[in-house]
Structure formats: C-alpha cells, structure tokens
Amino acid sequence: MTKFHHTLNCKDCKSKGIIFKSLCNEELDMINQNRFEVSFKAGEIMFKQGTPSPHFLCLTKGLAKIYIEGRGKNLILALVKPVEYIFGPGVYVDNRHHYSAAAVEDSTACLVDAATYKLLIRQNPDFADEFIKRVSNQAIYNFEQVISLTQKQMPGRIADALIYLSEFVYDSNPFEMSLSRQDLADISGMSKESAIRILKDFKDEEILSIDGNSINILNPRLLKQISETG
Amino acid sequence: MTKFHHTLNCKDCKSKGIIFKSLCNEELDMINQNRFEVSFKAGEIMFKQGTPSPHFLCLTKGLAKIYIEGRGKNLILALVKPVEYIFGPGVYVDNRHHYSAAAVEDSTACLVDAATYKLLIRQNPDFADEFIKRVSNQAIYNFEQVISLTQKQMPGRIADALIYLSEFVYDSNPFEMSLSRQDLADISGMSKESAIRILKDFKDEEILSIDGNSINILNPRLLKQISETG
DNA sequence: TCCCGGAATTGATATTTATCAACATTATCA
DNA sequence: TGATAATGTTGATAAATATCAATTCCGGGA
C-alpha cells in the first residue's frame, strides 16, 4: 500500500465522481486539502471491519469488493468500481467500519477526511440531498439482495450475481471475471463448490460459455428468467 | 382506517419522537400544519410495497411490522413501536414504497407530508445529521440481519428473533408476543413449521417456557450463546 | 524448466430445511 | 352458543445445500 500526494487538484480531476457535482470550487478545495491518494495491489485489504473509520474513500482505478466477515464465511455486499465511493454507516454512528474492503484488481483510491465530508453535508443542502439519495439507493439495492439471498434457490442467486457482474460491474458481455469462484460464492451466499456446480449446469444448458474466467452469457433471456423464478 | 385531526399540536405532543429534538418551534409548526393522524386496527395494512410514498409516518401507539413481499413469502425487516418513524428510502429515489407496513396491534400514527420533511432536512443541518445518523444505524442493523439470515442455522435465527423481541420490541421478559408464528417465521426467514419446531426444541431444553403467546426466556445466557454460535 | 501451492473441479455423502398432509386448538361471529 | 374459519402443531417425506475427500489445473518462482 503506497501513499502519495496526487499532483492533480480535485477541481481538475478527470475521475471526479458525480457525487461532487453539487460542490463549488471553494468546497472542492476543502476536499482537496484533506485528501491523499493510496494504491493497492490486487488482493490487498483496504480496510477491515471493526477498525476505526475516519475516511471517505473514492475509488479512482481498479475494482474493490466490500464484504461482511461472518462466521468463517464472507458475504460480499457490493463491488465498487471507479468512480464510486465507499462511506460506511459507521462514520455517523461509532466511527467503526462495519464491513471490510479489499482490492479485487490493482486499484487506487482517494481518501478524504470524514470530518471534512460531514461538514460539507451540513453546509451544502444540495450535497446533503445527493448523499441521502445515494444512501437510499443503496438501501433499496440491499432489499433486493436480501430477498435474493433468503428466498431464491442457488440457480436464481447465481443468475442474479452474473447479471450484476455483466450489467453493473464489467458493463459488458462477454466479460473477463476478475473475481475468484470463492468470491462468486460469497456474492451468492453459498459454498464455493455449489457455485461451481451451478455454473457448470448453466454451461451444460448452454446459458453460458465459460473458459476459465471468461464468461459469455449466451442466453440472457433465460438467465433473467431463472433470476426471476428463483 | 380512520382519519382525523389530532387536537394536540406537535409542540406539545407527549409522544414526540427524539428525532424532533433538533427542531425549533417554528419548524415544529411547519410539521404540525402538514400532518394528520390515522388509526389502524390490528392486521390492517398501513401502506403497500410499490405504491407511491408521499409521507413520513410516525407511530404514536401500537406496534407495526415492516416487511418485504417476496415470492409468496414475506420477510419482516423490523418491528416499529412508538415513538419511532417509518420513512422509506423510496422518498429520495422513486417515490415508491420498497416495503409494506402493517399494524400488528391496534395502532395510531401521524403522517407528515414528505416534502415538508425533506425541506426541513435541507434547512436544518442538525436535523439532517440526526436523520443520517438514524439511517446509518438502520444500515448497520441490516448488516447483522443479513448475516443472521444467510449464515446462521435455524436455531440461531430464532434465538436472534427472540432476543430482538425481548430486548428491543417488548422490552421485557417474560413477554406476551402479539406476533403470529408465521410472523416469527417471517422474521427468521424460514417456514412456519420450522419456527414452531425450533420453539418446541427450546422449550424441551428448558431455554424457554411457552404458553400460547406468552414467552418466558428461562436461560438467556444459553439463548445468547445459540445466537452467537449460529 | 520443473516444482510447488493455491484455486478449481468432481463425486459421494451427510445435514439442513421445506413441503405436504393430517389433526388439534383457538378465535370469530351470526 | 355452536359452527366455521383461521391458526397452531406434529410427523413423514422430499428437496436443497453443505461438507468432505480426492483429483486436476494453472501460475509463479527457484
């Protein structure tokens, strides 16, 4: 994990997230003065559940997973790609991370002091609205996730994960999956072996073609149907 | 469902939630002018997933459940008691309810126009902070819930539900459960029959005594241990 | 290049959980 | 009050899923 100051100013940052659109130049300066950039190699942990949480993290390059560490198993809540940010609920509660984050691919991120961020939320109602909107969207997504995990059977859950990967994470089909099978299992809340078996079933039914980590969704319609019928 | 204007002003309301503590009299007046009170009989639906969501709802009497309607099954996300409020994430996203709510006991609630509420969040940073804090707490609770539902086996999940009921909902032990067995199952993400069986096991092991809907936790330490070991 | 360790795969088996059906109990209401 | 429906309970069975063990595959160093 290398720490270094970025030469760019936030005002000029090409990878500035849309979250910052409601901030004026002065406010962006404030963020700029309280930030530093960090890079992570694939596999490295970015922060760990239970540790103090003093930062807002904006992913500028790579891919990260955020996951809850349960009893032996992990549950991946979401994958985060540029330019999205991670700002856990602990910041407003107990200053602790309630989930861990790790780099799935080599990544870089901007860290901003949480206090600065909270101050801006108080100062700028548009920014606050944007933030609440974002938190709300996340909550809604979590509802769908819980229903998927608790009420769908394994094929439905794997279908959900594959659709999520293709449509929201890699934004393409076919796609090269930078996740391990274990990660896929951790997204879908099942054992690695089960995840592999379902993938194979999908391959046998010619819903997918799989070559190592390259996945091609051959029958998106059927996959969506499996997702819906659970 | 009866609609009537409450005689009291919000300023004097005995059951005013702590959320309102950061509002000045003028702001409370604003809420007061945009609110009405409704009462629900036990079992009545307060609002339904998918319908437009123009209100902030504050429960002043009774007990309500909020639940997601999945494929045939429901998943109860939380029980709401006085004086807590329900303000779904849809208000900031698509103006739709993303979960349903129903009265478990005879209840009354104050409904406040959502636009008014959102305006106050923009106006009053302390109020906004309180609101975000509350949303954050909810998110953290949801994490624990997801882990319970996806990584614990049935006895652990029922233990979690019973602890939740005793410690957070009814605030007592023994307690009279106003929920049905189906509700208990919907909290724990399992079939009604399974929930009943686990209850019986706990009774046989003398962790609980059960008489109809009266539940007495005889061995809280062991119950907690079952919750933790899953 | 060869070897090693971790990931992926497969099969056999055990465990967990749901479903179905039958019956008991309780609440409701005319 | 008695009939009737809803809720609760139990047992038998089937389905879903995890676990364990044994290979195989693959990439990165010495």
mmCIF file of N, CA and C in Angstrom, chain A residues 180-223:
data_model
loop_
_atom_site.group_PDB
_atom_site.id
_atom_site.type_symbol
_atom_site.label_atom_id
_atom_site.label_comp_id
_atom_site.label_asym_id
_atom_site.label_seq_id
_atom_site.Cartn_x
_atom_site.Cartn_y
_atom_site.Cartn_z
ATOM 1 N N SER A 180 -12.623 -14.521 -8.032
ATOM 2 C CA SER A 180 -12.455 -15.971 -7.907
ATOM 3 C C SER A 180 -13.824 -16.635 -7.751
ATOM 4 N N ARG A 181 -13.850 -17.955 -7.878
ATOM 5 C CA ARG A 181 -15.104 -18.694 -7.666
ATOM 6 C C ARG A 181 -15.589 -18.503 -6.231
ATOM 7 N N GLN A 182 -14.630 -18.425 -5.326
ATOM 8 C CA GLN A 182 -14.987 -18.191 -3.924
ATOM 9 C C GLN A 182 -15.706 -16.849 -3.794
ATOM 10 N N ASP A 183 -15.203 -15.829 -4.506
ATOM 11 C CA ASP A 183 -15.856 -14.525 -4.481
ATOM 12 C C ASP A 183 -17.284 -14.632 -5.013
ATOM 13 N N LEU A 184 -17.432 -15.345 -6.118
ATOM 14 C CA LEU A 184 -18.759 -15.520 -6.697
ATOM 15 C C LEU A 184 -19.689 -16.193 -5.682
ATOM 16 N N ALA A 185 -19.150 -17.186 -4.977
ATOM 17 C CA ALA A 185 -19.931 -17.857 -3.942
ATOM 18 C C ALA A 185 -20.274 -16.891 -2.813
ATOM 19 N N ASP A 186 -19.325 -16.021 -2.470
ATOM 20 C CA ASP A 186 -19.559 -15.064 -1.388
ATOM 21 C C ASP A 186 -20.575 -14.000 -1.776
ATOM 22 N N ILE A 187 -20.715 -13.728 -3.069
ATOM 23 C CA ILE A 187 -21.770 -12.816 -3.520
ATOM 24 C C ILE A 187 -23.127 -13.487 -3.382
ATOM 25 N N SER A 188 -23.147 -14.798 -3.678
ATOM 26 C CA SER A 188 -24.421 -15.510 -3.769
ATOM 27 C C SER A 188 -24.789 -16.241 -2.486
ATOM 28 N N GLY A 189 -23.951 -16.125 -1.482
ATOM 29 C CA GLY A 189 -24.267 -16.751 -0.201
ATOM 30 C C GLY A 189 -24.351 -18.254 -0.262
ATOM 31 N N MET A 190 -23.356 -18.893 -0.842
ATOM 32 C CA MET A 190 -23.353 -20.363 -0.887
ATOM 33 C C MET A 190 -21.918 -20.850 -0.843
ATOM 34 N N SER A 191 -21.726 -22.172 -0.828
ATOM 35 C CA SER A 191 -20.372 -22.701 -0.802
ATOM 36 C C SER A 191 -19.753 -22.602 -2.193
ATOM 37 N N LYS A 192 -18.436 -22.533 -2.209
ATOM 38 C CA LYS A 192 -17.696 -22.451 -3.471
ATOM 39 C C LYS A 192 -18.079 -23.605 -4.390
ATOM 40 N N GLU A 193 -18.163 -24.795 -3.828
ATOM 41 C CA GLU A 193 -18.489 -25.976 -4.633
ATOM 42 C C GLU A 193 -19.853 -25.852 -5.301
ATOM 43 N N SER A 194 -20.818 -25.341 -4.537
ATOM 44 C CA SER A 194 -22.153 -25.186 -5.106
ATOM 45 C C SER A 194 -22.134 -24.177 -6.246
ATOM 46 N N ALA A 195 -21.424 -23.068 -6.045
ATOM 47 C CA ALA A 195 -21.347 -22.045 -7.092
ATOM 48 C C ALA A 195 -20.784 -22.655 -8.370
ATOM 49 N N ILE A 196 -19.725 -23.434 -8.235
ATOM 50 C CA ILE A 196 -19.102 -24.071 -9.395
ATOM 51 C C ILE A 196 -20.084 -25.002 -10.106
ATOM 52 N N ARG A 197 -20.817 -25.767 -9.307
ATOM 53 C CA ARG A 197 -21.774 -26.707 -9.892
ATOM 54 C C ARG A 197 -22.869 -25.986 -10.677
ATOM 55 N N ILE A 198 -23.365 -24.895 -10.121
ATOM 56 C CA ILE A 198 -24.420 -24.155 -10.826
ATOM 57 C C ILE A 198 -23.855 -23.587 -12.140
ATOM 58 N N LEU A 199 -22.625 -23.072 -12.077
ATOM 59 C CA LEU A 199 -22.002 -22.560 -13.299
ATOM 60 C C LEU A 199 -21.947 -23.654 -14.353
ATOM 61 N N LYS A 200 -21.580 -24.836 -13.889
ATOM 62 C CA LYS A 200 -21.478 -25.946 -14.835
ATOM 63 C C LYS A 200 -22.846 -26.311 -15.425
ATOM 64 N N ASP A 201 -23.858 -26.300 -14.568
ATOM 65 C CA ASP A 201 -25.212 -26.563 -15.064
ATOM 66 C C ASP A 201 -25.583 -25.553 -16.152
ATOM 67 N N PHE A 202 -25.311 -24.270 -15.866
ATOM 68 C CA PHE A 202 -25.634 -23.230 -16.838
ATOM 69 C C PHE A 202 -24.879 -23.459 -18.148
ATOM 70 N N LYS A 203 -23.652 -23.949 -18.011
ATOM 71 C CA LYS A 203 -22.852 -24.233 -19.191
ATOM 72 C C LYS A 203 -23.477 -25.396 -19.976
ATOM 73 N N ASP A 204 -23.872 -26.453 -19.240
ATOM 74 C CA ASP A 204 -24.481 -27.616 -19.883
ATOM 75 C C ASP A 204 -25.785 -27.247 -20.596
ATOM 76 N N GLU A 205 -26.520 -26.302 -19.985
ATOM 77 C CA GLU A 205 -27.785 -25.893 -20.599
ATOM 78 C C GLU A 205 -27.564 -24.818 -21.670
ATOM 79 N N GLU A 206 -26.292 -24.531 -21.928
ATOM 80 C CA GLU A 206 -25.919 -23.544 -22.947
ATOM 81 C C GLU A 206 -26.475 -22.147 -22.672
ATOM 82 N N ILE A 207 -26.582 -21.839 -21.371
ATOM 83 C CA ILE A 207 -26.937 -20.468 -20.992
ATOM 84 C C ILE A 207 -25.672 -19.619 -21.002
ATOM 85 N N LEU A 208 -24.558 -20.266 -20.658
ATOM 86 C CA LEU A 208 -23.257 -19.586 -20.638
ATOM 87 C C LEU A 208 -22.251 -20.393 -21.435
ATOM 88 N N SER A 209 -21.209 -19.693 -21.889
ATOM 89 C CA SER A 209 -19.990 -20.425 -22.208
ATOM 90 C C SER A 209 -18.915 -19.907 -21.259
ATOM 91 N N ILE A 210 -18.148 -20.819 -20.730
ATOM 92 C CA ILE A 210 -17.159 -20.469 -19.714
ATOM 93 C C ILE A 210 -15.800 -20.996 -20.142
ATOM 94 N N ASP A 211 -14.811 -20.118 -20.124
ATOM 95 C CA ASP A 211 -13.443 -20.584 -20.356
ATOM 96 C C ASP A 211 -12.567 -19.912 -19.307
ATOM 97 N N GLY A 212 -12.281 -20.648 -18.258
ATOM 98 C CA GLY A 212 -11.525 -20.052 -17.155
ATOM 99 C C GLY A 212 -12.328 -18.936 -16.524
ATOM 100 N N ASN A 213 -11.816 -17.716 -16.651
ATOM 101 C CA ASN A 213 -12.551 -16.587 -16.087
ATOM 102 C C ASN A 213 -13.310 -15.772 -17.132
ATOM 103 N N SER A 214 -13.274 -16.230 -18.377
ATOM 104 C CA SER A 214 -14.075 -15.555 -19.401
ATOM 105 C C SER A 214 -15.477 -16.133 -19.397
ATOM 106 N N ILE A 215 -16.432 -15.276 -19.265
ATOM 107 C CA ILE A 215 -17.817 -15.737 -19.237
ATOM 108 C C ILE A 215 -18.610 -15.032 -20.322
ATOM 109 N N ASN A 216 -19.332 -15.819 -21.078
ATOM 110 C CA ASN A 216 -20.179 -15.283 -22.126
ATOM 111 C C ASN A 216 -21.619 -15.723 -21.858
ATOM 112 N N ILE A 217 -22.480 -14.771 -21.655
ATOM 113 C CA ILE A 217 -23.885 -15.098 -21.428
ATOM 114 C C ILE A 217 -24.545 -15.296 -22.776
ATOM 115 N N LEU A 218 -24.819 -16.571 -23.109
ATOM 116 C CA LEU A 218 -25.356 -16.901 -24.429
ATOM 117 C C LEU A 218 -26.858 -16.689 -24.493
ATOM 118 N N ASN A 219 -27.526 -16.907 -23.358
ATOM 119 C CA ASN A 219 -28.988 -16.810 -23.340
ATOM 120 C C ASN A 219 -29.442 -15.894 -22.202
ATOM 121 N N PRO A 220 -29.278 -14.584 -22.398
ATOM 122 C CA PRO A 220 -29.595 -13.628 -21.336
ATOM 123 C C PRO A 220 -31.055 -13.705 -20.907
ATOM 124 N N ARG A 221 -31.919 -14.004 -21.878
ATOM 125 C CA ARG A 221 -33.341 -14.067 -21.572
ATOM 126 C C ARG A 221 -33.632 -15.174 -20.559
ATOM 127 N N LEU A 222 -33.052 -16.340 -20.814
ATOM 128 C CA LEU A 222 -33.276 -17.465 -19.911
ATOM 129 C C LEU A 222 -32.642 -17.200 -18.549
ATOM 130 N N LEU A 223 -31.471 -16.562 -18.571
ATOM 131 C CA LEU A 223 -30.795 -16.242 -17.313
ATOM 132 C C LEU A 223 -31.666 -15.318 -16.467
#
